[in-house]
mmCIF file of C-alpha atoms in Angstrom:
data_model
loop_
_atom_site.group_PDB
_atom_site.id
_atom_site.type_symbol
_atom_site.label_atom_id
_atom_site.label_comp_id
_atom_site.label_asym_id
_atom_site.label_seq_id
_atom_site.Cartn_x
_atom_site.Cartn_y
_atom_site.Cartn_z
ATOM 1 C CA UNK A 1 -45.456 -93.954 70.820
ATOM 2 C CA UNK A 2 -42.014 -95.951 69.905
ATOM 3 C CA UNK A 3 -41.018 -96.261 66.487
ATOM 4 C CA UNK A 4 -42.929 -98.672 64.559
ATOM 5 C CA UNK A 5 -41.545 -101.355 62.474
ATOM 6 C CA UNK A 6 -42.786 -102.953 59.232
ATOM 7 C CA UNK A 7 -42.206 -106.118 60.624
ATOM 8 C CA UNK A 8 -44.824 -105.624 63.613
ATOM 9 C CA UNK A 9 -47.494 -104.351 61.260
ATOM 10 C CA UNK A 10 -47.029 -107.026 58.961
ATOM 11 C CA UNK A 11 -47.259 -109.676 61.497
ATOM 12 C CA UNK A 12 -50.398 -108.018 63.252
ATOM 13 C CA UNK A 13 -52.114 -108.239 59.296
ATOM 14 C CA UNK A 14 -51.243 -111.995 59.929
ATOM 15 C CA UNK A 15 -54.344 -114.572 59.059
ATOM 16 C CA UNK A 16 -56.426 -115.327 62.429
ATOM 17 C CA UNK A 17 -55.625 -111.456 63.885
ATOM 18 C CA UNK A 18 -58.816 -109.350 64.537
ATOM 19 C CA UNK A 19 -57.015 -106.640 62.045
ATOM 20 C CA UNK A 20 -56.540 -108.913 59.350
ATOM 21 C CA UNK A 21 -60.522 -110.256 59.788
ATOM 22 C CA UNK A 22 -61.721 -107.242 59.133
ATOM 23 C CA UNK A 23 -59.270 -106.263 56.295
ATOM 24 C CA UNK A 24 -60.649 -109.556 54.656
ATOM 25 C CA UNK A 25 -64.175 -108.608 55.462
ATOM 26 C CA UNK A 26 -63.595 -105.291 53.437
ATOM 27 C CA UNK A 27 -61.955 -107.224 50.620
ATOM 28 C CA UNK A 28 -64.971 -109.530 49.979
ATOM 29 C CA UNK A 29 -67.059 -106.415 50.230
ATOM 30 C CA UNK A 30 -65.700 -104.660 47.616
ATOM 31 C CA UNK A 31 -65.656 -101.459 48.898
ATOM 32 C CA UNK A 32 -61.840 -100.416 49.759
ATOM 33 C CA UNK A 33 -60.760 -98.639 52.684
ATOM 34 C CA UNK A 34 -58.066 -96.506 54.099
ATOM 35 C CA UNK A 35 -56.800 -97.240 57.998
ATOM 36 C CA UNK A 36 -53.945 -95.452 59.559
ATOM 37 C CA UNK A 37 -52.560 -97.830 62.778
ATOM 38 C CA UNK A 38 -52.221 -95.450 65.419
ATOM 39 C CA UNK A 39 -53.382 -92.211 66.717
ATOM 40 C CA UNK A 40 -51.101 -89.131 67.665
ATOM 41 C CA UNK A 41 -51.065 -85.621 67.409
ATOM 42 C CA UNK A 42 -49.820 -85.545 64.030
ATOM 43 C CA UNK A 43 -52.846 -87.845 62.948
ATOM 44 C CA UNK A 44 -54.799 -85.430 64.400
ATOM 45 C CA UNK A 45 -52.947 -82.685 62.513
ATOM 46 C CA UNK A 46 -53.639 -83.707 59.386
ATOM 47 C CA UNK A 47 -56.937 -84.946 60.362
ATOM 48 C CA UNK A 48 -60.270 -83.200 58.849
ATOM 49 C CA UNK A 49 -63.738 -84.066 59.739
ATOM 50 C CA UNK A 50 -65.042 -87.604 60.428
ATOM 51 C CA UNK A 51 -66.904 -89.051 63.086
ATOM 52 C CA UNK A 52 -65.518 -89.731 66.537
ATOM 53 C CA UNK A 53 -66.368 -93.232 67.160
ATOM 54 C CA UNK A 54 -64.543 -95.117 70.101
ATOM 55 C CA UNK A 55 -65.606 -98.349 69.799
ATOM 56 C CA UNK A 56 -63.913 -101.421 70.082
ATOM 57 C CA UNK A 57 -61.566 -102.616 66.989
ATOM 58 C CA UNK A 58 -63.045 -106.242 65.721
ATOM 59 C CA UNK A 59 -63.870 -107.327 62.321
ATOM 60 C CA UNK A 60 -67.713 -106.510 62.163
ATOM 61 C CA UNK A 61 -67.056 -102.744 62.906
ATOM 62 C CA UNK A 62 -64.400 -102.460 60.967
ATOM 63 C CA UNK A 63 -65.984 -103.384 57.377
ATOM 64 C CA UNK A 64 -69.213 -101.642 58.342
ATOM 65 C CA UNK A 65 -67.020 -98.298 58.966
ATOM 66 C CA UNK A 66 -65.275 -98.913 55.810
ATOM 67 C CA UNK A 67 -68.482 -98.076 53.833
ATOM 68 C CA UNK A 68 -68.323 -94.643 54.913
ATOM 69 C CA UNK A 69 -65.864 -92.541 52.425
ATOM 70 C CA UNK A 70 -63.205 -91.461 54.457
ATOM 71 C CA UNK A 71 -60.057 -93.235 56.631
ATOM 72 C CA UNK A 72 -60.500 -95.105 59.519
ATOM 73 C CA UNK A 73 -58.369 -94.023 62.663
ATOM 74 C CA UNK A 74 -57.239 -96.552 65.324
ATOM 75 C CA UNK A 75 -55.768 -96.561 68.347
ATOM 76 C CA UNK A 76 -51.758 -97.414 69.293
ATOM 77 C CA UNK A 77 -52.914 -100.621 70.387
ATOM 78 C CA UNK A 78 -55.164 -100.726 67.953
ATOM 79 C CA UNK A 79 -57.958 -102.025 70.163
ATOM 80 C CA UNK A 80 -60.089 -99.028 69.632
ATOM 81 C CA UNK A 81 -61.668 -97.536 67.104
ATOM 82 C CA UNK A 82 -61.133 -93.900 67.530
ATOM 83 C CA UNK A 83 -62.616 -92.033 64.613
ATOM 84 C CA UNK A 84 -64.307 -93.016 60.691
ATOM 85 C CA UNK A 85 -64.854 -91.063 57.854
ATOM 86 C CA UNK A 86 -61.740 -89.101 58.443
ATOM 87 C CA UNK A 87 -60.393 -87.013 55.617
ATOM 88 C CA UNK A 88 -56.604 -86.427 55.637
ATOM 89 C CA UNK A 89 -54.997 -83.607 54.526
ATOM 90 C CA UNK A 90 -51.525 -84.204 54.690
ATOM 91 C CA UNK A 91 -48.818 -81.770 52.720
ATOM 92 C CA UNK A 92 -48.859 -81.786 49.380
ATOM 93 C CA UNK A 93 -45.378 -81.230 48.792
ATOM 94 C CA UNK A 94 -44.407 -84.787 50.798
ATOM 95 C CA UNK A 95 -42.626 -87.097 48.121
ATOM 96 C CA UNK A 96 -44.831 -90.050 46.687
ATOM 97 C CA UNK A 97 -44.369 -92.107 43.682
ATOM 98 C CA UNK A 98 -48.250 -93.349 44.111
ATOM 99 C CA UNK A 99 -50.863 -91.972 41.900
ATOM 100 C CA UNK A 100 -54.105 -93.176 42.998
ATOM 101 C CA UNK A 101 -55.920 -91.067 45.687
ATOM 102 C CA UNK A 102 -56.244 -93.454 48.398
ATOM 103 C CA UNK A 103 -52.631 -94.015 48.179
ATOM 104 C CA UNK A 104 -51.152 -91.104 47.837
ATOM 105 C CA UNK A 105 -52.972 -89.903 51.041
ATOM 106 C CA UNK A 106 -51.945 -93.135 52.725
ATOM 107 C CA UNK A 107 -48.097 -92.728 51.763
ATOM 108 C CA UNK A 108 -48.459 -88.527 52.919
ATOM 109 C CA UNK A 109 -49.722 -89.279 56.075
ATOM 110 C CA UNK A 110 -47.600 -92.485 56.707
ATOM 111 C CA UNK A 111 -45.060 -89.663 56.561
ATOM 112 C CA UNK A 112 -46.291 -87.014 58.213
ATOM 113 C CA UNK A 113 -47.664 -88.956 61.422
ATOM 114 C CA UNK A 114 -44.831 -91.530 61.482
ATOM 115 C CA UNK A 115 -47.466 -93.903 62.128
ATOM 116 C CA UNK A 116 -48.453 -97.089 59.634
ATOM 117 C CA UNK A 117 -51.141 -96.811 57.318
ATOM 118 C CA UNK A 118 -53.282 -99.703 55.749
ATOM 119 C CA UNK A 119 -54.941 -99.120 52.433
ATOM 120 C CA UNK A 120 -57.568 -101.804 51.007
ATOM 121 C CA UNK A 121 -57.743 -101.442 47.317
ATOM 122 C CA UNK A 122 -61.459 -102.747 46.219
ATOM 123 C CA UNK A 123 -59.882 -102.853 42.323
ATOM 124 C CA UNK A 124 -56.706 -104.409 42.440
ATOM 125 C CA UNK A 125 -57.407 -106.648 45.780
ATOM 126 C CA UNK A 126 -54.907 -105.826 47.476
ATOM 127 C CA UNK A 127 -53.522 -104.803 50.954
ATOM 128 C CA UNK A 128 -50.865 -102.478 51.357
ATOM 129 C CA UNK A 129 -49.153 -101.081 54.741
ATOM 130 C CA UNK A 130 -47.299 -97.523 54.074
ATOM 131 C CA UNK A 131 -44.450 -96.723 56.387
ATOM 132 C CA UNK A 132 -41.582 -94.189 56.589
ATOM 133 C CA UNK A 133 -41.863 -93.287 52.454
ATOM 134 C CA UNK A 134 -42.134 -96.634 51.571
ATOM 135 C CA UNK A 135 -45.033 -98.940 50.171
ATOM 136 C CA UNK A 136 -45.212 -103.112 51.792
ATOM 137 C CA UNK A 137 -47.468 -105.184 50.059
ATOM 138 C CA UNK A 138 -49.894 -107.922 51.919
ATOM 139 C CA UNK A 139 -48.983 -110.964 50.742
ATOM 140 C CA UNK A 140 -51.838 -113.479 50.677
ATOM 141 C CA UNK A 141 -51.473 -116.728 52.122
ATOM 142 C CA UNK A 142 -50.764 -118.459 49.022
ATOM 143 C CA UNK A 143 -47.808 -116.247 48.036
ATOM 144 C CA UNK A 144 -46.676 -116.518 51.694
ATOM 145 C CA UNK A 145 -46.568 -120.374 51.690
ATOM 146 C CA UNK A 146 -44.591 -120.460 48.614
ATOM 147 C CA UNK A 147 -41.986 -118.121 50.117
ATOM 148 C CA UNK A 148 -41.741 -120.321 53.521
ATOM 149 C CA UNK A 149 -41.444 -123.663 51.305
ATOM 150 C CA UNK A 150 -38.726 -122.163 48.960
ATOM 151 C CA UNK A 151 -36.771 -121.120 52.368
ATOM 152 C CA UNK A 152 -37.528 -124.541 53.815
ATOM 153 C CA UNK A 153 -36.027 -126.409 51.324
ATOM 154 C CA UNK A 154 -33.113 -123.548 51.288
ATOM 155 C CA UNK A 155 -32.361 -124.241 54.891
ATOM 156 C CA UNK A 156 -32.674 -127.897 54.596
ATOM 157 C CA UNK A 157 -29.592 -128.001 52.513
ATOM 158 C CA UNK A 158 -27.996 -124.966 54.223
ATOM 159 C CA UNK A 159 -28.171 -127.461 57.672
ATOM 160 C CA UNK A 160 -27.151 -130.650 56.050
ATOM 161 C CA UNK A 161 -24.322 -128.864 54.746
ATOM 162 C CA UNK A 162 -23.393 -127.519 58.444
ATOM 163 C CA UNK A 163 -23.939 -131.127 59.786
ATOM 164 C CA UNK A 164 -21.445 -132.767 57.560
ATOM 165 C CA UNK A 165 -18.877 -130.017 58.192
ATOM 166 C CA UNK A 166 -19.766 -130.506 61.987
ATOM 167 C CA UNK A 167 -18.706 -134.050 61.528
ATOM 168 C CA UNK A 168 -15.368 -132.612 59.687
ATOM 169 C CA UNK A 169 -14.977 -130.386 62.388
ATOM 170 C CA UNK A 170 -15.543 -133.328 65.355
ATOM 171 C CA UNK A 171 -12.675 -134.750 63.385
ATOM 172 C CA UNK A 172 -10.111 -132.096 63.611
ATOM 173 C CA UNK A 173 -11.246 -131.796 67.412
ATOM 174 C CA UNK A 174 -10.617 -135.003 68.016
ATOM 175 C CA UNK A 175 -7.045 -134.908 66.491
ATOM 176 C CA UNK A 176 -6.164 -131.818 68.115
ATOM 177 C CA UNK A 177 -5.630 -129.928 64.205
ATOM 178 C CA UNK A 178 -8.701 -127.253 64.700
ATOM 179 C CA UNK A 179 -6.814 -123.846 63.107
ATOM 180 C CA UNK A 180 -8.665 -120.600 62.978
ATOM 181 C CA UNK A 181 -9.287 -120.943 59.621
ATOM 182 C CA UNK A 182 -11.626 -123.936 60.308
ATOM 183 C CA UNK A 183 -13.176 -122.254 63.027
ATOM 184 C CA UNK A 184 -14.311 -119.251 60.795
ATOM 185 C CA UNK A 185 -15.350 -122.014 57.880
ATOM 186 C CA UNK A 186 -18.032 -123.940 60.751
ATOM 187 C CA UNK A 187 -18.830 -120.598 62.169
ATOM 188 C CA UNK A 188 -19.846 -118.890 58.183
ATOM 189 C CA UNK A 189 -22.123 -121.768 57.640
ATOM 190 C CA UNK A 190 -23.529 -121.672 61.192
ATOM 191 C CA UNK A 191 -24.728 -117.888 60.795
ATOM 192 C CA UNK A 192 -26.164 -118.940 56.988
ATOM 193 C CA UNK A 193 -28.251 -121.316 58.752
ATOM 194 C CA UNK A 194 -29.478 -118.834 61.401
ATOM 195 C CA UNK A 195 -30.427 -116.033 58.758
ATOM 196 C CA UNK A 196 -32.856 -119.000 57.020
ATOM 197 C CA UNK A 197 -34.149 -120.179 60.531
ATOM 198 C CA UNK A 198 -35.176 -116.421 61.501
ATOM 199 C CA UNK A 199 -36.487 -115.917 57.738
ATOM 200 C CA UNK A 200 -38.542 -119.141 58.413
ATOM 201 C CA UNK A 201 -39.521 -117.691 61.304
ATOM 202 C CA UNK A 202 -40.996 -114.540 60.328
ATOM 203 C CA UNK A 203 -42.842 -115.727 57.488
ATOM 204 C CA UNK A 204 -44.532 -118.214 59.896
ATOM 205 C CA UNK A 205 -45.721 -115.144 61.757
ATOM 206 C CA UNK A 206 -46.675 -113.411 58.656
ATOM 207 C CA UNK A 207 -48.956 -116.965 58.010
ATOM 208 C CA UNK A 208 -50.630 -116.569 61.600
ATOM 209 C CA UNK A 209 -53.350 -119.824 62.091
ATOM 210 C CA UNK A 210 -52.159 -120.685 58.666
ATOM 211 C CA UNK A 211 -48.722 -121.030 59.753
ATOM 212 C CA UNK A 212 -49.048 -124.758 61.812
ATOM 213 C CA UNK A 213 -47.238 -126.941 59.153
ATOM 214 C CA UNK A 214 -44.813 -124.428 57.959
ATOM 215 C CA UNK A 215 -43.794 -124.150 62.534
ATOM 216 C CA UNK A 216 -43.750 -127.421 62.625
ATOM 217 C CA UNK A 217 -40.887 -128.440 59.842
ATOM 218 C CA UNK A 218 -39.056 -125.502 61.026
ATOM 219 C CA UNK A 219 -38.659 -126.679 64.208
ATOM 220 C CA UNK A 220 -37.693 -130.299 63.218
ATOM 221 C CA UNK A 221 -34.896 -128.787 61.086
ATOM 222 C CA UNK A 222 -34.158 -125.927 63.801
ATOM 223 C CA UNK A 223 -33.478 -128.851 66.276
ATOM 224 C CA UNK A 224 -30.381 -130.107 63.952
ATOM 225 C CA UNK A 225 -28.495 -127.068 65.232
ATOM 226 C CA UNK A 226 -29.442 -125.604 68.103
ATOM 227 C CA UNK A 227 -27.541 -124.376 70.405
ATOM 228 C CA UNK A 228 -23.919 -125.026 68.549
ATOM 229 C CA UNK A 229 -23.417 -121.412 68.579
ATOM 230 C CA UNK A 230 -23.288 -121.181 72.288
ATOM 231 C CA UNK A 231 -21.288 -124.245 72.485
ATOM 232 C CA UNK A 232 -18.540 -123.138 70.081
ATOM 233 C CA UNK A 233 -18.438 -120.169 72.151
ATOM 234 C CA UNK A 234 -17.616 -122.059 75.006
ATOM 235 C CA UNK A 235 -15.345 -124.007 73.577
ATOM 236 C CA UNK A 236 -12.960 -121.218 71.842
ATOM 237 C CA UNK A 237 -13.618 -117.937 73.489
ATOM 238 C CA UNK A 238 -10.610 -119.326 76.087
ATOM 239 C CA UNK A 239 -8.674 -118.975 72.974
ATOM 240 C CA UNK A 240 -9.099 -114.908 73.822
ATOM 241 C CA UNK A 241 -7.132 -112.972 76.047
ATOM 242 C CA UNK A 242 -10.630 -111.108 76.590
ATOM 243 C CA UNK A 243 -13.121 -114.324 75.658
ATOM 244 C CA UNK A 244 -16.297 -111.885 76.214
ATOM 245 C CA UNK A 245 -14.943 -110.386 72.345
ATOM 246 C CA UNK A 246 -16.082 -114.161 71.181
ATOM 247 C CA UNK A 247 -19.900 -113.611 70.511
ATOM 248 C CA UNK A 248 -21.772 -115.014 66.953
ATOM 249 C CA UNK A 249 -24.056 -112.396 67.324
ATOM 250 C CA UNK A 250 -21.644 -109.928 66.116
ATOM 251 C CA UNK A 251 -21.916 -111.541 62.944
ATOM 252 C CA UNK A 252 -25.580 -110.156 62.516
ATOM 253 C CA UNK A 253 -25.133 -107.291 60.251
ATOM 254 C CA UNK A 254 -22.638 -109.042 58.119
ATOM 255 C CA UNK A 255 -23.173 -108.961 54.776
ATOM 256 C CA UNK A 256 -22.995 -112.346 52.616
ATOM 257 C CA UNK A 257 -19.632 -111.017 51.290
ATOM 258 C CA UNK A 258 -17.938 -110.374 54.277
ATOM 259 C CA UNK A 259 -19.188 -113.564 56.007
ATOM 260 C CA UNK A 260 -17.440 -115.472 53.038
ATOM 261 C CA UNK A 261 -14.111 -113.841 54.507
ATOM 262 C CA UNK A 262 -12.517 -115.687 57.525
ATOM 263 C CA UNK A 263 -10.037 -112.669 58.169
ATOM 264 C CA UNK A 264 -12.911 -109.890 58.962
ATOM 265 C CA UNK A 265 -14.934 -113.320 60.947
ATOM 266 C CA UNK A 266 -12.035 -113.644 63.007
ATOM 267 C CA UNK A 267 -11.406 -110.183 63.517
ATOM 268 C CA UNK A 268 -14.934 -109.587 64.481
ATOM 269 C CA UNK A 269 -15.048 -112.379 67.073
ATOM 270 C CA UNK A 270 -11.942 -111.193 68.523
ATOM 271 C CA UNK A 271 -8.786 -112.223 67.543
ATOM 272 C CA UNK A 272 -7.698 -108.862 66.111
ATOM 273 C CA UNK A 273 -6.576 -107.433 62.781
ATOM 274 C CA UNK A 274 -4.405 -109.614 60.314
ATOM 275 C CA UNK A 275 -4.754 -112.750 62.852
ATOM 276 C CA UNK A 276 -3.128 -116.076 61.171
ATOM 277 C CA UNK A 277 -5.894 -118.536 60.312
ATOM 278 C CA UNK A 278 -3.594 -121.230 60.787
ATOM 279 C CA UNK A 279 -3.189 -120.578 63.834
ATOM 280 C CA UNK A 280 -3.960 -123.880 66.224
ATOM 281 C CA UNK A 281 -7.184 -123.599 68.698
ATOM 282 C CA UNK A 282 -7.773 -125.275 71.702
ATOM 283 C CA UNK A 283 -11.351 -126.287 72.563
ATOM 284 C CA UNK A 284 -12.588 -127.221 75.763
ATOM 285 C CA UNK A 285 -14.969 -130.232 74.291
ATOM 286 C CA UNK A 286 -18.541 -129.286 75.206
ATOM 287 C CA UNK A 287 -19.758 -129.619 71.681
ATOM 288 C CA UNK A 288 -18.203 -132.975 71.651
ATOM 289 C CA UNK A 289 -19.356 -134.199 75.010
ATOM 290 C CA UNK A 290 -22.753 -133.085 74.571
ATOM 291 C CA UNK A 291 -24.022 -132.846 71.095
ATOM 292 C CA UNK A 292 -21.908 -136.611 70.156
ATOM 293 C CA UNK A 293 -21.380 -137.712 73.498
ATOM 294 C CA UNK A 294 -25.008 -136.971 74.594
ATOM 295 C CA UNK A 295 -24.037 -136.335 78.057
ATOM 296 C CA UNK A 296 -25.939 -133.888 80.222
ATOM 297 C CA UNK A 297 -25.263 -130.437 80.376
ATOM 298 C CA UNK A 298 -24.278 -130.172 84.452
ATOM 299 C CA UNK A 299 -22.059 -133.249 84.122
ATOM 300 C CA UNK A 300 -20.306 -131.702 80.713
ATOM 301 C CA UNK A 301 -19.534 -128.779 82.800
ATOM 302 C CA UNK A 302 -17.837 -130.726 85.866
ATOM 303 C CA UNK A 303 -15.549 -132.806 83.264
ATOM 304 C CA UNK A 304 -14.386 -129.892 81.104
ATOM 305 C CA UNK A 305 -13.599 -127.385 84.401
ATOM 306 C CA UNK A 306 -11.113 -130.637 85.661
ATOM 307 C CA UNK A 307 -9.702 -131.462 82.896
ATOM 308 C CA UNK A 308 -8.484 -130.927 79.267
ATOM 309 C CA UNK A 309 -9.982 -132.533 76.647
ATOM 310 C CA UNK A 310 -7.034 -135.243 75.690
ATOM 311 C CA UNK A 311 -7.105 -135.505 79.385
ATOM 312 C CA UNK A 312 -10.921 -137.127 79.284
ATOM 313 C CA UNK A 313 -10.085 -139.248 76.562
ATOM 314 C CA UNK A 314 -7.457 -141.117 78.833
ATOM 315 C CA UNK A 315 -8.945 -141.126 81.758
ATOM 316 C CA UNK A 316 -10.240 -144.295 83.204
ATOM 317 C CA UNK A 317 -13.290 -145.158 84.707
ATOM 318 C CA UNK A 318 -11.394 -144.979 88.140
ATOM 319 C CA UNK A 319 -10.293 -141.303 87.374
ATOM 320 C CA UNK A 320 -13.478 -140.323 86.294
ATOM 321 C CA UNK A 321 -15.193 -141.369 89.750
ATOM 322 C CA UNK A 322 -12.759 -138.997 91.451
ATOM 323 C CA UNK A 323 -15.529 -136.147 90.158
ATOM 324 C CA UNK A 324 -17.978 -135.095 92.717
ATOM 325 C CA UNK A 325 -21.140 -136.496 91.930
ATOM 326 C CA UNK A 326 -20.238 -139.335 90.001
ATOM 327 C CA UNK A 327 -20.628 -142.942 90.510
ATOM 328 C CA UNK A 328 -18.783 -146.368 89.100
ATOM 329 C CA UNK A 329 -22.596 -146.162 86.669
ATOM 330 C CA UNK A 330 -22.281 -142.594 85.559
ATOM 331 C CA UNK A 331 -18.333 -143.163 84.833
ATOM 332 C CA UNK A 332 -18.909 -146.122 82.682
ATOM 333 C CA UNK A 333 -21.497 -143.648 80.954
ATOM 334 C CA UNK A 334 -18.709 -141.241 80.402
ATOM 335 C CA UNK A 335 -16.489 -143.961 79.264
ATOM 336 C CA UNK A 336 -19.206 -144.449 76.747
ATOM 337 C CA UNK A 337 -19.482 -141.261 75.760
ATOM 338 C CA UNK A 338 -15.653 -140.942 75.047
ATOM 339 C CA UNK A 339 -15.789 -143.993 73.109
ATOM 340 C CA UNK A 340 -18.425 -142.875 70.625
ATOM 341 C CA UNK A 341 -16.312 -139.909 70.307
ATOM 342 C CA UNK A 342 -13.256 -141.769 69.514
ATOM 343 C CA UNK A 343 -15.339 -143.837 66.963
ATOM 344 C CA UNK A 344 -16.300 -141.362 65.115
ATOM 345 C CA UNK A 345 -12.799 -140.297 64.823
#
């Protein structure tokens, strides 16, 4: 069985998921219950008594199984039901801060199996998921919601930010003054903005069937700025002697701190140790052509392989039909392009 993560587990206790049906069925019952996700032979190991069951996993069996005093063991896919009224014995000298029964035996054998375990607690109302020495509570929809709304609103003004130093940026393009120090500037906010969006993300998996709304603002926002990573890439990575060392997922296990610097940014991406932010870059205009010139993809690529960007910007409608593929109607609509561009300038 792979390593679980807490982020699986917490998205299979999502609203609208069999597991998390039945988990609510045992909360409105009142009666608490103890489920370990997965079934090994450490489970077994530390496994005493119980019932072998093997029935399928849904909502009904689980709250009727919960009655019986004792955990509830499921398969890895947790389809199957393998065994109820289990008592678990793991050791007693495993480390746990918990002091109630259920969880202490939930945290022990979390650690001993290496596999998740679920307790329902019928006092406090709550739903907890023990993994690797650690306690994650359930959030309930409510608290969830709130989260996703704050980080909305967060990325909201993360991404209007980005777009107005996009505009800068266009600028600086435009007038041929883009240094790396400007680079590193659009490409901290960038990565800000992609931590929210993947936040906003999770938390709409965490919300399941409740989740709709929540999806559907994030992808409204999400639409602002994707794909600029990619085009930035292909845009400055000729800057490189190697441009395969220019990739924004790099930046991934940044910290907030060292994002802020431009020197470790640029060093990451590439352009080695001590490199002069002021020094001049040269991009190849596919941002510009396709996120303000709107032009399609294929075509973007046939203009910037032929010529240089300042190259475009004086080329006439006759030059332009020189391109394979494109017409006197498609040149004016390059033309176009270029002059919104310029505009904007």
């Amino acid at each position: 069985m792979p390593k679980p993560t807490i982020r699986r587990y917490l998205k299979l206790l999502a609203p609208g998921t069999p597991l998390r049906a039945g988990v609510d069925r045992i909360l409105h019952g009142r009666t608490g219950a103890l489920i370990v996700l997965g079934n090994n032979q450490k489970v077994q190991q530390v496994s005493s008594g119980g019932f072998k069951i093997g029935v399928e996993c849904t909502e009904q069996a689980l709250r009727e199984l919960a009655k019986l005093d004792g955990a509830i063991i499921l398969s890895n896919d947790l389809s199957t039901i393998v065994a109820a009224g289990v008592h678990l014995v793991p050791a007693g000298d495993l480390p746990t801060a918990e002091t109630g029964t259920r969880h202490r035996s939930a945290d022990r054998t979390a650690q001993a199996a290496g596999v998740p375990v679920v307790t329902v607690s019928a006092s406090m109302a709550t739903v907890s998921v023990f993994l690797d020495g650690r306690r994650h509570l359930v959030e309930s929809v409510t608290q969830v919601i709130s989260r996703a709304n704050q980080a909305l609103a967060t990325l909201s003004r993360v991404s209007s930010r980005l777009t107005d130093q996009l505009d800068q940026f266009t600028l600086l393009e435009i007038g041929e003054q883009v240094t790396l120090r400007d680079l590193t500037h659009v490409i901290h906010r960038l990565e800000l903005t992609r931590r929210l969006s993947a936040e906003v993300d999770f938390l709409v998996e965490l919300l399941g069937v409740e989740g709709r709304m929540v999806a559907l603002q994030h992808s409204e926002l999400a639409n602002t700025f994707a794909g600029a990573a990619d085009r930035l890439a292909e845009d400055y990575a000729q800057n490189l002697s190697d441009p395969s060392q220019f990739d924004l997922s790099k930046l991934a296990n940044f910290s907030s701190e060292e994002l802020f610097s431009g020197q470790l940014v640029a060093e990451r991406l590439g352009f080695g140790q001590g490199a002069n932010l002021e020094q001049g870059l040269e991009s190849r205009g596919v941002r510009l052509l396709t996120d303000v010139g709107r032009l399609p993809s294929h075509l973007v690529s046939k203009l910037v392989d032929r010529y240089s960007l300042q190259e475009l910007f004086g080329a006439s409608v006759a030059v332009l039909m020189e391109i394979d593929g494109v017409g006197p109607m498609r040149a004016r609509q390059i033309r176009d392009a270029l002059l919104r561009i310029s505009e904007g300038s």
